Short mmCIF file of N, CA and C in Angstrom, two decimals:
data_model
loop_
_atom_site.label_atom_id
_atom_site.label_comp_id
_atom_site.label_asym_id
_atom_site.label_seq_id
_atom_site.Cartn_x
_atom_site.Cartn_y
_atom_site.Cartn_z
N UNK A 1 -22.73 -2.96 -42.54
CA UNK A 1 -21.78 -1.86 -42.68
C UNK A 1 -21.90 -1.29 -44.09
N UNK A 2 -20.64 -1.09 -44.30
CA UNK A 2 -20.82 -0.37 -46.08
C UNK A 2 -20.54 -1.74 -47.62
N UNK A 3 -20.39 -2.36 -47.34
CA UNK A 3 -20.30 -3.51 -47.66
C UNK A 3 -21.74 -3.86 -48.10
N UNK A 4 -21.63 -3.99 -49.91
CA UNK A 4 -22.47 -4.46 -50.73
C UNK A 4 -22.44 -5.33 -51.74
N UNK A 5 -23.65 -6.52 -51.97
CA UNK A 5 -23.02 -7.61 -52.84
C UNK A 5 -24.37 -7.31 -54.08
N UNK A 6 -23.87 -7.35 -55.18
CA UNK A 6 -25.01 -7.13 -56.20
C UNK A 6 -25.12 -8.69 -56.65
N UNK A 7 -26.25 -9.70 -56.11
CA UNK A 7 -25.89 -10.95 -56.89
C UNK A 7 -26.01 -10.55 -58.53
N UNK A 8 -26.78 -9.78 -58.78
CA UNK A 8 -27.27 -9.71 -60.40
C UNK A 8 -26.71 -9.57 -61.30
N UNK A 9 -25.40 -8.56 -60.68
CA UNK A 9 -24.12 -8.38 -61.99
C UNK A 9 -22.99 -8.56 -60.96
N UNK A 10 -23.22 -9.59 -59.73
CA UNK A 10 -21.99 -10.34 -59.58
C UNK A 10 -20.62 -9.25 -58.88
N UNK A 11 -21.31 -7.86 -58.58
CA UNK A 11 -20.60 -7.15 -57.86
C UNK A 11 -20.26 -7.09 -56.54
N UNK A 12 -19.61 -6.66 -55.99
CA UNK A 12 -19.08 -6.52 -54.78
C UNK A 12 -18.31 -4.93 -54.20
N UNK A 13 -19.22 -4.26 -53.68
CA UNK A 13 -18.77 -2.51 -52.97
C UNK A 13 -18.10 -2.76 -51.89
N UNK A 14 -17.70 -1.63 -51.65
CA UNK A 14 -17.50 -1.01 -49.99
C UNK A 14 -16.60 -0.02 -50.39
N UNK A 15 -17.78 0.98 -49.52
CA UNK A 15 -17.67 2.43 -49.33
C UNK A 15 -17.60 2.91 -50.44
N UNK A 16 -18.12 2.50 -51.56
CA UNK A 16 -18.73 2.67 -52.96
C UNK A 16 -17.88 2.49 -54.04
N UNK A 17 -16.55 1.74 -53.54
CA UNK A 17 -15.37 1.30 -54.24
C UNK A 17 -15.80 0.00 -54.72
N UNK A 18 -15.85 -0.42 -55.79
CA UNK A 18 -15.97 -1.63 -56.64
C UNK A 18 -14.47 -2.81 -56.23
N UNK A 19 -14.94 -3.64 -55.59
CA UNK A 19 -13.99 -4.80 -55.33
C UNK A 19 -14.12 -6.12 -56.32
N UNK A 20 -12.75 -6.25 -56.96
CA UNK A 20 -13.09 -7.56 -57.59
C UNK A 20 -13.04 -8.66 -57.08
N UNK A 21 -13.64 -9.81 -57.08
CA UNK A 21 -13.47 -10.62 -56.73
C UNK A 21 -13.27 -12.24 -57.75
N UNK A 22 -13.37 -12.86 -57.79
CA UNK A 22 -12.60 -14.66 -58.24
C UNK A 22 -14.99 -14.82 -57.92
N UNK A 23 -15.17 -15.83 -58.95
CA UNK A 23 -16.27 -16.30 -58.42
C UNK A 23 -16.60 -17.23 -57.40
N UNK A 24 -15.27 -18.07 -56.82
CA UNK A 24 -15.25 -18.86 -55.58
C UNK A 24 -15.67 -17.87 -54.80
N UNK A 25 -14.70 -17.13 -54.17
CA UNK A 25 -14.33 -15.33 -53.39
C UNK A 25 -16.09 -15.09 -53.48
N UNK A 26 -16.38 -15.04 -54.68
CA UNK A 26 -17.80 -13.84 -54.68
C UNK A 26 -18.84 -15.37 -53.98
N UNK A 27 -18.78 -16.56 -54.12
CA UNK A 27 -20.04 -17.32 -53.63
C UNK A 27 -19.66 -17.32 -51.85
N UNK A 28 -18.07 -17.08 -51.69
CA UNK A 28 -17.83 -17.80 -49.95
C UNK A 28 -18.56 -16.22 -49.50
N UNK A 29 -18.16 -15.28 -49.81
CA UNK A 29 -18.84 -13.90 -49.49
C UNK A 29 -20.23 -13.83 -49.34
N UNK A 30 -20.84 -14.10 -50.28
CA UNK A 30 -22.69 -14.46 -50.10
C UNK A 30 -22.87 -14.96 -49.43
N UNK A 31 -22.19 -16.12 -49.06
CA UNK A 31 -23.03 -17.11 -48.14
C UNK A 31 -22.37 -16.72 -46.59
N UNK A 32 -21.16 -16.11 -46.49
CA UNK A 32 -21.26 -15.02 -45.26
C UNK A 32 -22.28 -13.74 -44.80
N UNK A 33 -22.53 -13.61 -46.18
CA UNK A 33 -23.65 -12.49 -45.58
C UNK A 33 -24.71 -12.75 -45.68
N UNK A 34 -24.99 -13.90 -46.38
CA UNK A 34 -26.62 -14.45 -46.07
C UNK A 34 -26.75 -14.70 -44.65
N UNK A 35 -25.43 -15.55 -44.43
CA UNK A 35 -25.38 -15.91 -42.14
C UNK A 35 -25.16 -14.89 -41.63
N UNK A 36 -25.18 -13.49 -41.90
CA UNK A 36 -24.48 -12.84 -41.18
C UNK A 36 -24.70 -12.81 -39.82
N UNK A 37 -23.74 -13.13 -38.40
CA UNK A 37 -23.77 -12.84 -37.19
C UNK A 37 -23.64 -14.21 -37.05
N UNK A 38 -23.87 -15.33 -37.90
CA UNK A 38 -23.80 -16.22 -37.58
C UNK A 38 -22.35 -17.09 -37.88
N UNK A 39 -21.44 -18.25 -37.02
CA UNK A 39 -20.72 -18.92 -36.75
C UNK A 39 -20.68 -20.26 -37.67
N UNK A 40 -19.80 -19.68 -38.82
CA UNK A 40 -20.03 -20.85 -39.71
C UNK A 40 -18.63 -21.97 -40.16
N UNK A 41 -19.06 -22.95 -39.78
CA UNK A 41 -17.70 -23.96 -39.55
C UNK A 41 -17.34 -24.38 -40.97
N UNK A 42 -15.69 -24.74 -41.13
CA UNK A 42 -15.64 -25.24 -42.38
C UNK A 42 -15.78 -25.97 -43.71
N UNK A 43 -16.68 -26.87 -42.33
CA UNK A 43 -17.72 -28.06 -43.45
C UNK A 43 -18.29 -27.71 -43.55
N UNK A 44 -19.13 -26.64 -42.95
CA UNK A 44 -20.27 -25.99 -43.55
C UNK A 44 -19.97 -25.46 -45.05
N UNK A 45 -19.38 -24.38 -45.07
CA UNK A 45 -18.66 -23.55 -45.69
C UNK A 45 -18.13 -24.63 -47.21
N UNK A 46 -17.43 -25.54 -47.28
CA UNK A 46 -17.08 -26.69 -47.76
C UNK A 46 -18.31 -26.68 -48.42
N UNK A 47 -19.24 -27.19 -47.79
CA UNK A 47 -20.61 -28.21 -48.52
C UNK A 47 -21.16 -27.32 -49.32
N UNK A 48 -21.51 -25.89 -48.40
CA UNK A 48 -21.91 -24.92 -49.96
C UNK A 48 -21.48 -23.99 -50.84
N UNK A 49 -20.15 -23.89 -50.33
CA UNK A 49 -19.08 -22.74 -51.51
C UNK A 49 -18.80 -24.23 -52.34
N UNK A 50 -18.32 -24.98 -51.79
CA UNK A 50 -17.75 -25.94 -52.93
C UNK A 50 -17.83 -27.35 -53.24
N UNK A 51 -19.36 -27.07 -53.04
CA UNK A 51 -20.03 -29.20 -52.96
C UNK A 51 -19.15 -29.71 -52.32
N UNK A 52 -19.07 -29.64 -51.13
CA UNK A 52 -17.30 -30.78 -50.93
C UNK A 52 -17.53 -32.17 -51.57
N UNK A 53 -16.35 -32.28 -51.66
CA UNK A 53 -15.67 -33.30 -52.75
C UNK A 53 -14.66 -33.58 -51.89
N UNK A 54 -14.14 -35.07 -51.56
CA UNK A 54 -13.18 -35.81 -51.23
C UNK A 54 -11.94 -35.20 -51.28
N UNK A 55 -11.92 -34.58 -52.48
CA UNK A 55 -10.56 -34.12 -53.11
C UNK A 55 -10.04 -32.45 -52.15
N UNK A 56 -10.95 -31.99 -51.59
CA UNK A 56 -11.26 -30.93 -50.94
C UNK A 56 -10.94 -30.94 -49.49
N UNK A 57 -9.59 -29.96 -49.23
CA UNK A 57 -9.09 -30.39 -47.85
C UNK A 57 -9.86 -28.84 -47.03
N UNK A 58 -10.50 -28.81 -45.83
CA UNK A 58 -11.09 -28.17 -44.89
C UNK A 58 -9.79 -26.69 -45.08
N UNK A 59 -8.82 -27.12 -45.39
CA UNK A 59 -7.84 -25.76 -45.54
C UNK A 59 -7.95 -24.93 -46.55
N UNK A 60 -8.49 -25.24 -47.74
CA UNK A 60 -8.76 -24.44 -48.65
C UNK A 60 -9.88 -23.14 -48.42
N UNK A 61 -11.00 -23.14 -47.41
CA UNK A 61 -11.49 -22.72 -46.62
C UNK A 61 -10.73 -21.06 -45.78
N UNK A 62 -9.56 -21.50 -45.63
CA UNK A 62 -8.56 -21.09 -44.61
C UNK A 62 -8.36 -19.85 -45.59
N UNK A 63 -7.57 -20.56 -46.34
CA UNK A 63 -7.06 -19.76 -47.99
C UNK A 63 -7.83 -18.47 -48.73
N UNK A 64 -8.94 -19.16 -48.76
CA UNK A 64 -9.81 -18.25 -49.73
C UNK A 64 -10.60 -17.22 -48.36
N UNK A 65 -10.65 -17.37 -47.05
CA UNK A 65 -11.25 -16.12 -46.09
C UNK A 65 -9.86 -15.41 -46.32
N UNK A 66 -8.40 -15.98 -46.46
CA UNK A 66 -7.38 -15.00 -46.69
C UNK A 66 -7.50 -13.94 -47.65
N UNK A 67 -7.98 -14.56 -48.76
CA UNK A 67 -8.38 -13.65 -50.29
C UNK A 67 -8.90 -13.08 -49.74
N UNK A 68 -9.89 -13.34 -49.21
CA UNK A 68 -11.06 -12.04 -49.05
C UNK A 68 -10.38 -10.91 -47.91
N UNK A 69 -10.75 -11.63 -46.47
CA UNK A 69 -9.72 -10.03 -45.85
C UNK A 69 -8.56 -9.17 -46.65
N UNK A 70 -8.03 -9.52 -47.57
CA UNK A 70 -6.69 -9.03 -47.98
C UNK A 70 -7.89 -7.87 -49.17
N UNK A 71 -9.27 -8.60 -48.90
CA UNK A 71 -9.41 -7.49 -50.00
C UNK A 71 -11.10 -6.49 -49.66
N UNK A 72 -11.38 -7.60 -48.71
CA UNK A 72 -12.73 -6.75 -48.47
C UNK A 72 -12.42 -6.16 -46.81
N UNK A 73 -11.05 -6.56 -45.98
CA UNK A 73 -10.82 -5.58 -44.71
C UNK A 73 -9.98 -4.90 -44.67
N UNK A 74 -8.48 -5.36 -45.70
CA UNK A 74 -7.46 -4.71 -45.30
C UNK A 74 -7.56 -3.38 -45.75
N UNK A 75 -8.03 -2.69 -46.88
CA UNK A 75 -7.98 -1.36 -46.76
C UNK A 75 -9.22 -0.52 -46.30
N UNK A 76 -9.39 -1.27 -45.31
CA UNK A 76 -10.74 -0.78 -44.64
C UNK A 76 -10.60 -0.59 -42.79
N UNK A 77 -11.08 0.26 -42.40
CA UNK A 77 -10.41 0.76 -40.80
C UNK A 77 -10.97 -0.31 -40.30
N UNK A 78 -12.64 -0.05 -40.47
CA UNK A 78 -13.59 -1.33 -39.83
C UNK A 78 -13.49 -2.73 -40.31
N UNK A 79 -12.90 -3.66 -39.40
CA UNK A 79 -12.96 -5.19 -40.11
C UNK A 79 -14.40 -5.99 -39.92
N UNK A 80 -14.75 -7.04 -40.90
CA UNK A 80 -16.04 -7.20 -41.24
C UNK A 80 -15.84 -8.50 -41.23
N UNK A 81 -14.92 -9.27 -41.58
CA UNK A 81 -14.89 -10.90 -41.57
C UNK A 81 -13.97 -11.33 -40.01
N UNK A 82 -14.43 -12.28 -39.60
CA UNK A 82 -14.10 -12.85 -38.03
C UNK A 82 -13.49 -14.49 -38.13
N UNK A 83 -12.57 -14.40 -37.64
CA UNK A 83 -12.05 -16.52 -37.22
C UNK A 83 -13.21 -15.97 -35.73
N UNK A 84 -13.12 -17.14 -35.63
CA UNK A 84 -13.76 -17.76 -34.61
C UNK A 84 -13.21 -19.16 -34.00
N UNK A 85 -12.20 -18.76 -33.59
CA UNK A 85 -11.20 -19.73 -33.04
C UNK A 85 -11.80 -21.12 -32.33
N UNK A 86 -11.10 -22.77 -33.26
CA UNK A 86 -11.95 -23.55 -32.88
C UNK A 86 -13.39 -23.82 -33.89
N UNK A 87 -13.75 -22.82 -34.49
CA UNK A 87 -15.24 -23.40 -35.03
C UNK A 87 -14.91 -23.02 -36.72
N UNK A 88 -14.94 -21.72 -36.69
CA UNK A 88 -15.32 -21.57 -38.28
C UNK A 88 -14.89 -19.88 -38.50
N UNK A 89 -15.46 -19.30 -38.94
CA UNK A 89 -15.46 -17.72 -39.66
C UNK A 89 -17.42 -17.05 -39.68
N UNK A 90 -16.97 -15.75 -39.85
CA UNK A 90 -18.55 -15.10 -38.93
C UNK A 90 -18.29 -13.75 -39.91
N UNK A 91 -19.29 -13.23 -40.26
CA UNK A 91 -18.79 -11.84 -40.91
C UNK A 91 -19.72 -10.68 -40.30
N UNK A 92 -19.38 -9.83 -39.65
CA UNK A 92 -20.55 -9.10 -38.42
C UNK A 92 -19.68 -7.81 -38.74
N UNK A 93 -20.22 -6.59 -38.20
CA UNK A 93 -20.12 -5.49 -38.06
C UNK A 93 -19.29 -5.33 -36.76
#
């Protein structure tokens, strides 16, 4: 879609509006659009946004796809990040 990630200076577009993001926010985002179309569960998600660590409950996961819709769908007609009820989160067109 219109949705762009600059790894190099750590940016984040859509629809040519500059979105800020938290650097947690900017790594769970990459690694949604590196899978894109693909169904990615929270341990997944866990193991490579945030080395899981013991200390690290599968809900924090939950939390931070909140950050993001609140900032890369809600003022946007087209939504771009997906639950996938049961498994994980998906970010597709």
């Amino acid at each position: 879609a219109d949705l762009e990630l600059d790894d190099k200076n750590f940016e984040v577009r859509r629809d040519n509006k500059v979105i800020q993001l938290t650097p947690q926010e900017f790594k769970l985002l990459e690694y949604l659009m590196l899978n894109r179309g693909r169904v990615l569960t929270r341990e997944m998600i866990l193991n490579r946004v945030w080395l899981y660590s013991q200390d690290i409950e599968t809900r924090v996961v939950d939390v931070y796809m909140g950050y993001l819709r609140k900032k890369i769908d809600s003022p946007f007609k087209i939504k771009l990040l997906h639950s996938v009820r049961g498994f994980g989160y998906m970010i597709k067109e």
